[in-house]
C-alpha positions as a Python dict, from the first residue, in 0.01 Angstrom:
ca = {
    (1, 'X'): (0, 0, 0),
    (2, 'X'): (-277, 249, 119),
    (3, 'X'): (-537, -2, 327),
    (4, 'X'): (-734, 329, 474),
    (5, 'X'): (-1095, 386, 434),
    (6, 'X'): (-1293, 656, 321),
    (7, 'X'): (-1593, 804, 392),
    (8, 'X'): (-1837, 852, 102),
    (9, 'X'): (-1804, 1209, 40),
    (10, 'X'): (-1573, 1291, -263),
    (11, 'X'): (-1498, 1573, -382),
    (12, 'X'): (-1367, 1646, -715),
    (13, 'X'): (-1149, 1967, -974),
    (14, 'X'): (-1329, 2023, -1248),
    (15, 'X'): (-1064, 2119, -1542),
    (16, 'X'): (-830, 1847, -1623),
    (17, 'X'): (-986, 1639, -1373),
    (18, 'X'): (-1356, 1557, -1503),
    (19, 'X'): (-1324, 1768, -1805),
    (20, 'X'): (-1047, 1809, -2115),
    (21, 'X'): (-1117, 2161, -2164),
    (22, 'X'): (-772, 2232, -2272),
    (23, 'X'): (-853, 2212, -2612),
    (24, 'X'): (-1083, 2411, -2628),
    (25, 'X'): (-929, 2686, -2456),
    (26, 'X'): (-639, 2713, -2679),
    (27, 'X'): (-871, 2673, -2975),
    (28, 'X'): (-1041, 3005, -2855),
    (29, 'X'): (-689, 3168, -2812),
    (30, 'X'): (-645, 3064, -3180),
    (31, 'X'): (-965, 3198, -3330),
    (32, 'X'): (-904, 3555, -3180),
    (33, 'X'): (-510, 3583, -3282),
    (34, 'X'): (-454, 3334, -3579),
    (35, 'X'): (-112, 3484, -3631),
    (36, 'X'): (-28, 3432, -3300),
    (37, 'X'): (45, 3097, -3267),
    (38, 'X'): (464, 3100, -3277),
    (39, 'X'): (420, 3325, -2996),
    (40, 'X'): (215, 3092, -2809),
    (41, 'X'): (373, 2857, -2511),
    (42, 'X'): (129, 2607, -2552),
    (43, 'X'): (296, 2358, -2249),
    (44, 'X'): (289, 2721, -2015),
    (45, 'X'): (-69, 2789, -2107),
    (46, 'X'): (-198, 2452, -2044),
    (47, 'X'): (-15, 2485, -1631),
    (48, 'X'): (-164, 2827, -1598),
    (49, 'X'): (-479, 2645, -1658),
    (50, 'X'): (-473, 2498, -1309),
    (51, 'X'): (-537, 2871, -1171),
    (52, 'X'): (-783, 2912, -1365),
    (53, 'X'): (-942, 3089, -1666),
    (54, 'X'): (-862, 3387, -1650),
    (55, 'X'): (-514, 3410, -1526),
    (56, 'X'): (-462, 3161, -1864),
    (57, 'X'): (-609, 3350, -2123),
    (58, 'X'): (-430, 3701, -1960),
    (59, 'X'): (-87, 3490, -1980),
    (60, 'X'): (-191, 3388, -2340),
    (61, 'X'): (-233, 3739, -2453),
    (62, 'X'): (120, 3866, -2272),
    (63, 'X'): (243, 3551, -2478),
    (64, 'X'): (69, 3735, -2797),
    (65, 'X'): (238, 4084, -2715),
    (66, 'X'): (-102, 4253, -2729),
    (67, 'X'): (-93, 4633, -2647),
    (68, 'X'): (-98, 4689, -2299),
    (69, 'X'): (-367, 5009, -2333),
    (70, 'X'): (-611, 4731, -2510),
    (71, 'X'): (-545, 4449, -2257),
    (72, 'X'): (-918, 4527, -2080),
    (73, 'X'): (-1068, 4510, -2420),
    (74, 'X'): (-869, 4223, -2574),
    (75, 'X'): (-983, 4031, -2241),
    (76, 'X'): (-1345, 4068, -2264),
    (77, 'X'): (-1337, 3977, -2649),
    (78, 'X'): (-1112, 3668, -2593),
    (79, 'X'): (-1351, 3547, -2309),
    (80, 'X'): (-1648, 3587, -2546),
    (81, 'X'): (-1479, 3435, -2841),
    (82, 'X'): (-1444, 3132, -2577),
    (83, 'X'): (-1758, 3109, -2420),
    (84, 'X'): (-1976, 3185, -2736),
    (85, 'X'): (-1741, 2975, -2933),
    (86, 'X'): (-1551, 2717, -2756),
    (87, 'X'): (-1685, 2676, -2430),
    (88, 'X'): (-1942, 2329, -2539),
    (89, 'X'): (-1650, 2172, -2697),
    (90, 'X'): (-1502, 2073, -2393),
    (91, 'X'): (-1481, 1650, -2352),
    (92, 'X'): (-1552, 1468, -2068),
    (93, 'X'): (-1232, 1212, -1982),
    (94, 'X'): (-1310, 898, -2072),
    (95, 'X'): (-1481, 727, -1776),
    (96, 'X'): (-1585, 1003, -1606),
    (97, 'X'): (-1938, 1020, -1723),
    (98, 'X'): (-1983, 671, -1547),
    (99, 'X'): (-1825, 693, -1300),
    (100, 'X'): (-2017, 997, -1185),
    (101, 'X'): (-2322, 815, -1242),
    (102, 'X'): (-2214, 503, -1045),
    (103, 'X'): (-2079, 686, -742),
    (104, 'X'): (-2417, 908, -783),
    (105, 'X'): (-2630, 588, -720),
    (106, 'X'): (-2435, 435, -495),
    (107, 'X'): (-2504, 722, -236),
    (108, 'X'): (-2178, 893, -234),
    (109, 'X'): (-2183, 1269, -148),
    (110, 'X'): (-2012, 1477, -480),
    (111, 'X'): (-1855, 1790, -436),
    (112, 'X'): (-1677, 2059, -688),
    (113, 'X'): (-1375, 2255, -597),
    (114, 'X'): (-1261, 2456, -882),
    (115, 'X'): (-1075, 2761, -917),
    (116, 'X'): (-1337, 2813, -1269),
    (117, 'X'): (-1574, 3064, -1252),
    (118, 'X'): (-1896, 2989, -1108),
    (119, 'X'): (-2114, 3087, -1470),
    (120, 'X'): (-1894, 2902, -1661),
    (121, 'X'): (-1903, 2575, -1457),
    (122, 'X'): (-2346, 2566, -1419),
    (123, 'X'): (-2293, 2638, -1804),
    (124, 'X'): (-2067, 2313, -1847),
    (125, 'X'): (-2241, 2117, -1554),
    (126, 'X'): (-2595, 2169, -1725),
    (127, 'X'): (-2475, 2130, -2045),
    (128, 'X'): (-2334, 1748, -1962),
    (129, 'X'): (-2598, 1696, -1709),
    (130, 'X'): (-2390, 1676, -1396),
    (131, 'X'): (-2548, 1869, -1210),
    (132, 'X'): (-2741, 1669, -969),
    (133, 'X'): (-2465, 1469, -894),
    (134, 'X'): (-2253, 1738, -690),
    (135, 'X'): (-2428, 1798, -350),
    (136, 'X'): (-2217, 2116, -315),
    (137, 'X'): (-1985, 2342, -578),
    (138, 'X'): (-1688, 2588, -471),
    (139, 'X'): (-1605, 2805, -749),
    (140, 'X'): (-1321, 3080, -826),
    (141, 'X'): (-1490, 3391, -616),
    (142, 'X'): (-1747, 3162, -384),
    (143, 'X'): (-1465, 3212, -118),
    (144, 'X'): (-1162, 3499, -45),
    (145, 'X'): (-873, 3304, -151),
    (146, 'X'): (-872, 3042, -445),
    (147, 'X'): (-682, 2652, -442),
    (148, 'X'): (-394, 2604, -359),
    (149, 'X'): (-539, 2756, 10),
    (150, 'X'): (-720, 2563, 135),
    (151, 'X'): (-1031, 2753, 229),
    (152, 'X'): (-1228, 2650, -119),
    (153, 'X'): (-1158, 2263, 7),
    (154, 'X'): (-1264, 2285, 366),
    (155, 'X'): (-1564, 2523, 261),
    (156, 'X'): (-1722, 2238, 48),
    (157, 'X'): (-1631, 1987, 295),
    (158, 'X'): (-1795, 2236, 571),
    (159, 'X'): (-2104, 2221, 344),
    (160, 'X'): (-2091, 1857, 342),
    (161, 'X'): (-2023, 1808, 708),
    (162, 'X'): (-1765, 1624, 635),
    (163, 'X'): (-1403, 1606, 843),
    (164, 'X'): (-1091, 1650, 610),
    (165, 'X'): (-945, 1328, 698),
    (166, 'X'): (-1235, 1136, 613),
    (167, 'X'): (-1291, 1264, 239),
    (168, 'X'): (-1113, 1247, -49),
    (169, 'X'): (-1020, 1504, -305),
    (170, 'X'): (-960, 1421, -648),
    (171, 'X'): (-734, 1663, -973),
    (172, 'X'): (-524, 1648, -1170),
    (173, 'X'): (-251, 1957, -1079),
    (174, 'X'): (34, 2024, -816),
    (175, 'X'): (-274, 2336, -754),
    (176, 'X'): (-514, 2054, -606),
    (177, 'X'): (-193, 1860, -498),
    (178, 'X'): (-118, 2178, -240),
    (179, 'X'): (-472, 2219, -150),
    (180, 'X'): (-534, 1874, -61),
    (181, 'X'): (-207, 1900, 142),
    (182, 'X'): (-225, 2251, 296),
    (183, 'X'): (-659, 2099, 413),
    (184, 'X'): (-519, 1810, 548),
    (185, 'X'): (-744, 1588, 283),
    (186, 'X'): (-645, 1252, 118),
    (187, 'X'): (-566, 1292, -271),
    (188, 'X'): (-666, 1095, -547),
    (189, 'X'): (-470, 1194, -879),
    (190, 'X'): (-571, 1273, -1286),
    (191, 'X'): (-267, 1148, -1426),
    (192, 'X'): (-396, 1279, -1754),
    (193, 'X'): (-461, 1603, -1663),
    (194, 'X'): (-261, 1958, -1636),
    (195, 'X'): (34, 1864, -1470),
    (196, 'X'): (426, 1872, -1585),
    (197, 'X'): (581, 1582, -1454),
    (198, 'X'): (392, 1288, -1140),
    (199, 'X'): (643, 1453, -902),
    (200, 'X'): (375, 1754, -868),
    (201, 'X'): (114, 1578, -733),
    (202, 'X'): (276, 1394, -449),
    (203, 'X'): (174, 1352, -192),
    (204, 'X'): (-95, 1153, -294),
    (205, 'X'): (-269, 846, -192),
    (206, 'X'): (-342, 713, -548),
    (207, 'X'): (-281, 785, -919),
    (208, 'X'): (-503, 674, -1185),
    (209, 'X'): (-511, 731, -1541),
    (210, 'X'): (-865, 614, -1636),
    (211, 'X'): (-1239, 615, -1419),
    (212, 'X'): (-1273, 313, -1394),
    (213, 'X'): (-938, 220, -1232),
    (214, 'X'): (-1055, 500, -963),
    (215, 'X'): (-1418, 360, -905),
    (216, 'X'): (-1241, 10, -829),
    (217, 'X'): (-1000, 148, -598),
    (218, 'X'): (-1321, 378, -398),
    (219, 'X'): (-1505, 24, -438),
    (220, 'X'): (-1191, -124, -229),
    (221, 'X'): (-1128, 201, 6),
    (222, 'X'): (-1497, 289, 111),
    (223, 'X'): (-1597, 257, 461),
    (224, 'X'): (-1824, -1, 586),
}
């Protein structure tokens, strides 16, 4: 049983961890190839996710055997089919809403480490009206090298001065697994996010499959 304390800084993925945007994603992938799908890996597309964007939709196009010469072109029209089309109908888990809300007025510090662009994430942020709960977002490009290192972690907790050991960082993927383990920060994991099988997100200090489970355990966990 895990009796340590945390401080109240928090800092959270965004894809698969606050937000189902899966569906949405492969929804776009449909609506620019809709005679692609037998050539589609949904299970490998929905992993790739954890890097991010773009290396998902680029593996989704190999997976559609577009022509190599067109790949720049096919890129920049499957982004914009997404992000004109798609990119509002992503769902927050259930819970999460609250729970950001609660932890908000509570006086918890929020943070966002996500290897998602940083246009795409304001767009979704504002959109939901999460914003002014995160005190601080890292987002794919912010910093050199994306999660799993473990730069985009210890830059938000920098920003939050905040030691490693006395946050907690909370997804849903063996990616946020490795970057919670290679910054030396506690992990709290999605188990319904983008993951294969539990195994990938050891080690971790707690699993939970809905918010509200997770804002009883902080509750429990928070230091005096």
């Amino acid at each position: 049983m895990n009796n340590q304390t945390y401080s109240k800084t928090i800092i959270f993925d965004l894809d698969g961890t606050l937000l189902d945007t899966w569906p949405s994603l492969y929804a776009a992938v449909l609506a620019f190839d809709c005679t692609g799908k037998v050539r589609l890996d949904p299970d490998a597309l929905r992993l790739r996710l954890s890097d991010g964007i773009g290396p998902m939709l680029s593996l989704a196009l190999r997976q559609l055997n577009r022509n190599e010469a067109e790949a720049h072109d096919d890129y920049r029209q499957l982004s914009e089919t997404y992000e004109n089309d798609w990119l509002y109908e992503a769902k927050p888990f259930e819970g999460s809403q609250a729970m950001l809300h609660e932890l908000h007025i509570a006086g918890y510090r929020l943070g966002l480490c996500t290897n998602r662009d940083p246009a795409s994430t304001k767009a979704l942020l504002d959109h939901f009206g999460w914003d002014e709960y995160f005190v601080t977002k890292v987002c794919l490009g912010d910093v050199e090298n994306a999660k799993p290192h473990p730069d985009p972690l210890l830059t938000a907790l920098s920003m939050l001065d905040c030691a490693p050991g006395d946050a907690l960082f909370v997804g849903d993927s063996n990616i946020d697994a490795l970057c919670a383990a290679n910054a030396n920060v506690p992990f709290a994991a999605h188990l319904g996010g983008y993951h294969s099988h539990q195994s990938d997100l050891d080690p971790c200090v707690m699993t939970f499959s809905h918010f509200s489970n997770f804002a009883g355990w902080i509750g429990q966990h928070r230091q005096p």
